[in-house]
Amino acid sequence: MRWTTADIRQSFLDFFKERGHTIVPSFPMVPKGDPTLLFVNAGMAPMKDYFLGIRTPPSRRVVDCQKCLRISGKHNDLEAVGRDSYHHTFFEMLGNWSFGDYYKAEAIAWHWELITKLWGVDPRLLYATVHKDDQESEQAWVKLGVLPKERIMRFGDKDNFWEMGETGPCGPNSEIDIDRGERSCDGSGHLPLACGVNVDGCERFVELGNLVFIQYNRDASGKLTPLPHKHVDTGTGLERVAAALQSLERSDGKVLGNYDIDLFQTIIKKIDTAAGELGDGSHYGRNPVADVSFRAIADHARTMAFLVAEGITPGNTDREYVLRRIIRRAARHGRYLGIHRPFLATVNDGVVAAMGGAYPELSRQAGKIAEVITAEETRFGETLDRGLELIEEEKARLKQAGRRSLSGAIAFKLYDTYGFPLDLTQDVLRNDGIEVDLAEFDRLMEGQRERARAARKDDSAAPEIQIAAGTSSRFTGYHRYDGGSEILAVGAQEGGSVAIVVAETPFYPEGGGQVGDRGVIETESGALAEISETRKADGSIVHIGRVLQGEVEDFRRGAHVNLRVDRIRRDAAMLNHSATHILHYALRDILSTQVHQAGSLVTPERLRFDFSHQGPVDADALSSIEEEINARIRENAEVVVEEMSYDAALKAGALAFFGDKYGDVVRVVRMGDFSVELCGGTHVRRTGDVGFFKLHGESGVAAGVRRIEAATGQGALDAVREQEKLLGQIGAKLGTNDAAALERLEKVLARERELEKRLLALEQKLASGGGYAGSVAETVREVNGIKVVSRRADGIDPRALRELADKLRQKYASAVVVLGSDLGEGKVALLVAVTADLTDRVKAGDIIKQIAPIVGGSGGGRPDLAQAGGRDAEKLDAALDKVISLVV
Ligand code: ATP
Ligand code: MG
């Protein structure tokens, strides 16, 4: 096979490297710090911040092969998987990137060269599409002069404007499609209604790659703003290219789909074996219905392997639930092949064999992946058959009644009792044209969620307490930390936990984001309860804790008690609560008055404030916010609290938040002339009491919602000390005080660069025979009148190996030169060079193809020079020796 999937991946990286691009590894599929996205769905997703100018790319030209998952959100191909031959959930996207560097003309010309010259695709099979308003791209194609006008096609936004999600960088694009020939229209199990470029369901014209010209950012309101720089973002599906190139290599004219490529065949063979040994003996390619299952399992096997390798385990929410669904769907397809036992771990062996070379995380974690998959498969296996039976029964019943809608209650039972994800049930019913009554299903799901929420509350809850209707407690804690009162209701539980309601209490009950108070309640007889939590329950305030001295019975209705709040803790929370108001003001002042509070948490240790805002808040704005807050603290403004009617409060300009509930009379907290909020929390008397405000961090929590975390008072001081300590430690490691640490670090880095340079020079010198390695002579043997010169040159990198090979070719004038190098860390390099006079008898490329597998690698090259990489250093000598038998 001339173009294996591995060769194609590498050739793409090399092609753009030769054109000034830096090769970067794939980012993880679980995006870091991007709450808007469950999984990376395109190569550009993790590069977003480079386009927006928030982070600086490693280079202005980058090339990569990115792991992608299209299983949720805007790009979800799950339903096509297995049914067509060119959509997967997991796939690899080859991409070259220009960050404000080259643009449309270069990107288009290079892709043309790559596809037609390097990969050798016949230009007559290719089509280009452009956005109807993008004359620049159209002109670039016309100028290139490689395609007739009718094969440069214009389309609208739907086909030629690319966006990763609802918001973010985007722009018009130009796609390259391949005509797979008329034969591709059948054999896939379904016929397209129509045929043509960008016709839905047409398998004849398939998109190979997409060149996106990023020039806008779309914000939450849908508005497009031009970016200061223009960028190139390309995405080419590796599997689709492999299918195209491997089809062209065939002599029988068969058109291959993605699942027929070398990589997938390795996986499908494992499914074939499993079907033979454990199932009904199906083979891939014999029966279109079974083939859907083969393809789905092969696809899902890759997805589950990569998800587990990235640390995800099956569960019931978000990413965890995606993994669970995919494993369960694969298990269900196993049943369709008659496999009633766990088998996905053996399929995973195929995934590791096919992809472990390019993705070492798979090989490293092969054991764990198999374990996680099998555990989930086993768990689901116990109810899978029974669930499928239930579906069959229901199907029969519906058929008889002439109906096409499965009741939501059955779908819910399948979910709840048999572990069938909704999409799995829908998938099973799809071929019969039956739909699930979603309204009913959703209603039952919501009911279950509510019960779960209630149960969770109960869990942490304290002893049950009967509070007579109409009971109410007065909160006295705005002005005091202690006070006496009378017990109105008590609940107790074994082990001494109690819940106490009194007539008047200084304990602040959790609310408005502020945590409830802690402290002690003491009876006149000297019994003492430590209170760990205070909550509201209708009009009452419930203190929850445990009895430390005396008996539970001492805390009875009517008893007189003394209540004391833990003052240090309350005061610390109070500082943070007041600081939250100042923060809210500063955000609106500095970012925009569109900022609204979306949630907050105020504890003694820190404060957390969520607010509506599109995109991260940049470092400059953050430091202005911190500065503004501290200025307001130093202003030492008076904090005035008033009670008034809700309407009067709104007239006074108070910020009221959607979702809060207010009675007729509300509490209004004013700080100086800058902040007015409705708030029931406890506050400082003057802003100066807050002392010092220190930001900890800013992050995203959901689409359009950001979070700021900070500390005040002692907490802020502690945080600063922590940083000081860290800096001190860095200084100590560098052998200097902190002030000089930066300068010292720069010197150390400069020295490191210098040493690297020297090392490289040394390696080259060694390789050219000038040094110590030169004394290690090469072995020369003669086979069939041909000199075979071989030599180990450990530690010499592939580039230097080429130089050494040139030297040896010169030295021996007519010879086959074979070099092997152990590069350490499980990497080896091989090189074969043949002098020109011998290339018609011996071909370097042929030899390397046969010896590379010995060291667990692959490679290729020209008749006179070929190189390969591998992993098994121990077999290096064996690989060198093998050459003798190949020279004939
Ligand atoms: P299609 O219209 O065929 O679904 P797309 O427009 O969704 O493709 P892009 O978002 O432009 O594709 O992604 C860039 C490239 O990634 C495509 O040209 C294709 O080669 C590849 N690709 C996209 N989706 C998939 C998938 N689900 N499985 C395999 N490859 C894919
Ligand atoms: Mg698509």
mmCIF file of C-alpha atoms and ligand atoms in Angstrom, residues 70 74-77 86-87 91 162 207 240, ligand 2:
data_model
loop_
_atom_site.group_PDB
_atom_site.id
_atom_site.type_symbol
_atom_site.label_atom_id
_atom_site.label_comp_id
_atom_site.label_asym_id
_atom_site.label_seq_id
_atom_site.Cartn_x
_atom_site.Cartn_y
_atom_site.Cartn_z
ATOM 1 C CA ARG A 70 -18.688 15.296 16.853
ATOM 2 C CA LYS A 74 -23.695 22.215 16.940
ATOM 3 C CA HIS A 75 -21.661 19.504 15.253
ATOM 4 C CA ASN A 76 -23.215 16.135 16.032
ATOM 5 C CA ASP A 77 -22.764 13.317 13.531
ATOM 6 C CA TYR A 86 -17.740 8.913 5.822
ATOM 7 C CA HIS A 87 -18.941 10.328 9.151
ATOM 8 C CA PHE A 91 -11.986 11.428 13.718
ATOM 9 C CA TRP A 162 -17.983 28.005 9.062
ATOM 10 C CA GLU A 207 -15.957 16.899 1.140
ATOM 11 C CA ARG A 240 -11.609 10.539 4.107
HETATM 12 MG MG MG B 2 -20.775 17.817 9.069
#
